[in-house]
Amino acid sequence: MLAVDDEPPALDELAYHLRADHRVARLHTAGDATEALRVLRDDDVDVVFLDIRMPGLDGMELARVLRRFVRPPAIVFVTAYDDGAADAFDMGATDYVRKPVRAERLAEALRRVVGSRVVPTHPAALARAEEDPTIPVELAGTTKMLPRSAVRWVEAQGDYARLHTADGSHLVRVSLATLAERWADAGFVRIHRSYLVQLRLIAELRLVNSGYVVVIDSTELPVSRRHTRELKDKLVRAAKQEWSR
């Protein structure tokens, strides 16, 4: 295991908590990306706890390098900021821990790492994992990894987006336009400048006085005129594909 942070007090605290956990057999530390890469060159590391904002090569850039390894280590970002959550999701990070670190939060991150390392490596299992990435969301002061498959629809809120699930909603710092582009292949369709929905979860497309609405989980969402024809076509194509199975 490797902990990387350019601030010695933060690195010392992180290392202290990690070494106190019985699941950590050996821990390396590094004060920057260059030192981290030197450790990774010389030792077999399964997990990297990584700060984001560092001089030189920052944590996100280092994570991109690590993804190209033949056996890439799991990544857990440890940061004082929440504006990297969307990029962490794109990186396939196992977890996203906010500073100041707490022992119980790091223990949860380690549980996630252990769980991700014992997932069956059958190609079909790996394909399913890649098809359902996770999104870091804040819940009661803790960053959780929400599966994309749990998202029913998305609502724009300025530069943020609110992800609606069966159990509630979560605000993430990423634009609706960005999610619409990233999630198009997963069945999410734009129905309005403020709404993105999972196509297969649309229960109704209904004409009302002001235009069309779709119904998802008994919630009515407006469909703008510019998206109506495209939405109808996609619903028809989806229905035909279902019939032909």
Coordinates of C-alpha atoms in Angstrom, one line a residue:
M1 CA 0.0 0.0 0.0
L2 CA 1.1 3.5 -0.8
A3 CA 0.1 6.9 0.7
V4 CA 0.9 10.0 -1.2
D5 CA 0.6 13.6 0.1
D6 CA 2.9 16.6 -0.4
E7 CA 2.0 18.0 3.1
P8 CA 4.1 16.2 5.8
P9 CA 1.5 16.6 8.6
A10 CA -1.3 15.3 6.4
L11 CA 0.8 12.4 5.2
D12 CA 1.9 11.5 8.8
E13 CA -1.8 11.5 9.9
L14 CA -2.9 9.4 7.0
A15 CA -0.1 6.9 7.5
Y16 CA -0.8 6.7 11.2
H17 CA -4.4 5.7 10.6
L18 CA -3.6 3.3 7.9
R19 CA -0.9 1.5 9.9
A20 CA -3.3 1.1 12.8
D21 CA -5.6 -1.0 10.6
H22 CA -4.9 -4.7 10.8
R23 CA -5.6 -5.1 7.0
V24 CA -2.5 -3.0 6.2
A25 CA 0.5 -5.3 6.2
R26 CA 3.0 -2.8 4.7
L27 CA 2.7 0.9 3.9
H28 CA 5.0 3.1 1.8
T29 CA 4.8 6.9 1.8
A30 CA 5.7 9.5 -0.8
G31 CA 5.7 13.3 -0.7
D32 CA 5.1 13.8 -4.4
A33 CA 4.3 12.0 -7.7
T34 CA 7.9 11.4 -8.6
E35 CA 8.6 9.7 -5.3
A36 CA 5.4 7.7 -5.7
L37 CA 6.4 6.4 -9.1
R38 CA 9.8 5.4 -7.8
V39 CA 8.1 3.3 -5.1
L40 CA 5.7 1.8 -7.6
R41 CA 8.6 0.9 -9.9
D42 CA 10.4 -1.0 -7.1
D43 CA 7.5 -2.6 -5.2
D44 CA 4.2 -4.3 -5.9
V45 CA 1.5 -1.9 -4.6
D46 CA -2.2 -2.9 -4.6
V47 CA -3.7 0.4 -3.3
V48 CA -2.7 4.0 -3.5
F49 CA -4.2 6.6 -1.1
L50 CA -3.6 9.7 -3.1
D51 CA -3.9 13.5 -2.5
I52 CA -5.2 15.5 -5.5
R53 CA -3.6 19.0 -5.2
M54 CA 0.1 18.5 -5.3
P55 CA 2.9 20.5 -7.0
G56 CA 4.2 19.1 -10.2
L57 CA 2.3 16.1 -11.3
D58 CA -1.0 16.3 -9.3
G59 CA -3.1 13.4 -8.0
M60 CA -5.4 13.2 -11.0
E61 CA -2.5 13.2 -13.5
L62 CA -0.7 10.5 -11.4
A63 CA -3.9 8.5 -11.4
R64 CA -4.1 8.6 -15.2
V65 CA -0.5 7.3 -15.3
L66 CA -1.4 4.5 -12.9
R67 CA -4.4 3.4 -15.0
R68 CA -2.0 2.5 -17.8
F69 CA -0.2 0.0 -15.6
V70 CA -0.5 -3.7 -16.6
R71 CA -1.9 -4.3 -13.1
P72 CA -3.2 -0.9 -12.0
P73 CA -3.5 -0.4 -8.2
A74 CA -6.8 0.6 -6.7
I75 CA -7.1 4.4 -6.2
V76 CA -8.5 6.1 -3.1
F77 CA -8.4 9.9 -3.4
V78 CA -7.9 11.7 -0.1
T79 CA -8.5 15.5 -0.4
A80 CA -9.8 18.6 1.3
Y81 CA -11.8 19.5 -1.7
D82 CA -15.0 18.2 -3.3
D83 CA -14.5 19.6 -6.9
G84 CA -12.6 16.5 -8.0
A85 CA -15.4 14.1 -7.4
A86 CA -16.6 14.0 -11.0
D87 CA -13.1 13.3 -12.3
A88 CA -12.6 10.7 -9.6
F89 CA -15.7 9.0 -11.0
D90 CA -14.2 9.0 -14.5
M91 CA -11.0 7.6 -13.1
G92 CA -12.8 4.6 -11.6
A93 CA -11.6 5.5 -8.1
T94 CA -12.6 3.0 -5.4
D95 CA -13.4 5.8 -3.0
Y96 CA -13.1 9.5 -2.4
V97 CA -12.2 10.5 1.2
R98 CA -12.5 14.1 2.5
K99 CA -9.9 15.6 4.8
P100 CA -9.5 15.8 7.8
V101 CA -9.3 12.0 7.6
R102 CA -11.1 10.0 10.3
A103 CA -10.1 6.4 11.3
E104 CA -13.6 5.1 10.7
R105 CA -13.8 6.7 7.2
L106 CA -10.5 5.2 6.2
A107 CA -11.7 1.8 7.5
E108 CA -14.7 2.1 5.2
A109 CA -12.4 2.9 2.3
L110 CA -10.3 -0.1 3.1
R111 CA -13.4 -2.3 3.1
R112 CA -14.3 -1.0 -0.3
V113 CA -10.8 -1.7 -1.6
V114 CA -10.9 -5.3 -0.2
G115 CA -14.3 -5.8 -1.8
S116 CA -13.1 -4.5 -5.2
R117 CA -10.1 -6.8 -5.1
V118 CA -12.1 -10.0 -4.5
V119 CA -14.6 -9.4 -7.3
P120 CA -14.5 -12.4 -9.7
T121 CA -12.1 -11.7 -12.6
H122 CA -14.3 -13.5 -15.2
P123 CA -14.5 -11.3 -18.3
A124 CA -18.3 -11.1 -18.0
A125 CA -18.0 -9.8 -14.4
L126 CA -15.4 -7.3 -15.4
A127 CA -17.6 -6.1 -18.2
R128 CA -20.5 -5.6 -15.9
A129 CA -18.3 -3.6 -13.5
E130 CA -17.2 -1.3 -16.4
E131 CA -20.8 -0.9 -17.5
D132 CA -21.9 0.3 -14.1
P133 CA -19.4 2.9 -12.8
T134 CA -19.8 4.6 -9.5
I135 CA -20.3 8.3 -8.7
P136 CA -18.9 9.9 -5.6
V137 CA -21.7 11.7 -3.7
E138 CA -21.9 13.4 -0.3
L139 CA -24.1 11.9 2.3
A140 CA -24.2 13.2 5.9
G141 CA -20.6 14.5 5.6
T142 CA -19.3 11.3 4.1
T143 CA -18.5 10.6 0.4
K144 CA -20.3 7.5 -0.8
M145 CA -19.8 5.7 -4.2
L146 CA -23.2 5.6 -5.9
P147 CA -23.7 3.0 -8.7
R148 CA -24.9 4.7 -11.9
S149 CA -27.6 2.0 -12.2
A150 CA -29.2 3.5 -9.1
V151 CA -29.9 6.8 -10.9
R152 CA -33.4 7.2 -12.2
W153 CA -33.2 10.7 -13.5
V154 CA -31.0 13.8 -13.3
E155 CA -32.0 17.4 -12.7
A156 CA -29.8 20.4 -13.7
Q157 CA -29.1 22.9 -10.9
G158 CA -26.7 25.5 -12.3
D159 CA -23.2 24.0 -12.7
Y160 CA -24.3 21.1 -10.5
A161 CA -26.6 18.1 -11.2
R162 CA -29.0 16.4 -8.8
L163 CA -29.1 12.6 -9.1
H164 CA -32.5 11.2 -8.2
T165 CA -32.6 7.6 -7.0
A166 CA -35.4 5.4 -5.5
D167 CA -34.2 6.4 -2.0
G168 CA -33.6 10.2 -2.4
S169 CA -31.3 12.5 -4.3
H170 CA -27.7 13.6 -4.4
L171 CA -26.1 16.9 -5.6
V172 CA -22.8 16.4 -7.6
R173 CA -20.5 19.0 -9.0
V174 CA -20.9 18.2 -12.7
S175 CA -23.1 19.7 -15.4
L176 CA -26.1 18.0 -16.9
A177 CA -24.6 18.5 -20.3
T178 CA -21.5 16.6 -19.2
L179 CA -23.5 13.7 -17.8
A180 CA -25.7 13.6 -21.0
E181 CA -22.6 13.1 -23.1
R182 CA -21.0 10.5 -20.7
W183 CA -24.1 8.5 -20.1
A184 CA -25.7 8.4 -23.5
D185 CA -24.5 4.8 -24.1
A186 CA -26.0 3.8 -20.8
G187 CA -29.5 4.7 -21.9
F188 CA -29.8 8.2 -20.5
V189 CA -31.6 10.6 -22.8
R190 CA -32.1 14.4 -22.6
I191 CA -35.8 15.3 -22.5
H192 CA -35.4 19.0 -21.5
R193 CA -32.6 21.5 -20.9
S194 CA -33.0 20.7 -17.2
Y195 CA -33.7 16.9 -17.2
L196 CA -31.9 13.7 -18.2
V197 CA -33.7 10.4 -17.7
Q198 CA -33.1 6.7 -17.9
L199 CA -35.1 5.7 -21.0
R200 CA -36.0 2.2 -19.8
L201 CA -37.6 3.6 -16.7
I202 CA -40.1 5.8 -18.5
A203 CA -43.6 4.5 -17.6
E204 CA -45.6 7.0 -19.6
L205 CA -45.2 9.7 -22.2
R206 CA -48.3 11.8 -21.7
L207 CA -49.8 14.9 -23.5
V208 CA -50.9 17.6 -21.1
N209 CA -52.0 21.2 -21.7
S210 CA -48.5 22.6 -21.7
G211 CA -47.0 19.8 -23.8
Y212 CA -45.6 16.4 -23.1
V213 CA -44.4 14.9 -19.8
V214 CA -42.8 11.6 -19.0
V215 CA -43.6 9.7 -15.8
I216 CA -40.9 8.0 -13.8
D217 CA -41.6 6.7 -10.3
S218 CA -44.9 8.6 -10.3
T219 CA -43.0 11.8 -10.9
E220 CA -43.9 13.9 -14.0
L221 CA -41.0 15.6 -15.8
P222 CA -41.5 18.0 -18.7
V223 CA -40.4 17.2 -22.2
S224 CA -39.4 20.2 -24.3
R225 CA -40.7 20.5 -27.9
R226 CA -37.2 20.2 -29.3
H227 CA -36.7 16.8 -27.6
T228 CA -40.2 15.4 -28.2
R229 CA -39.7 13.8 -31.6
E230 CA -36.3 12.3 -30.7
L231 CA -37.7 10.9 -27.4
K232 CA -40.7 9.3 -29.2
D233 CA -38.4 7.7 -31.8
K234 CA -36.2 6.3 -29.0
L235 CA -39.1 4.9 -27.1
V236 CA -40.4 3.2 -30.3
R237 CA -37.0 1.7 -31.1
A238 CA -36.6 0.5 -27.5
A239 CA -40.1 -1.2 -27.7
K240 CA -39.3 -2.9 -31.0
Q241 CA -36.0 -4.2 -29.6
E242 CA -37.9 -5.6 -26.6
W243 CA -40.5 -7.3 -28.8
S244 CA -37.9 -8.9 -31.0
R245 CA -36.2 -10.7 -28.1

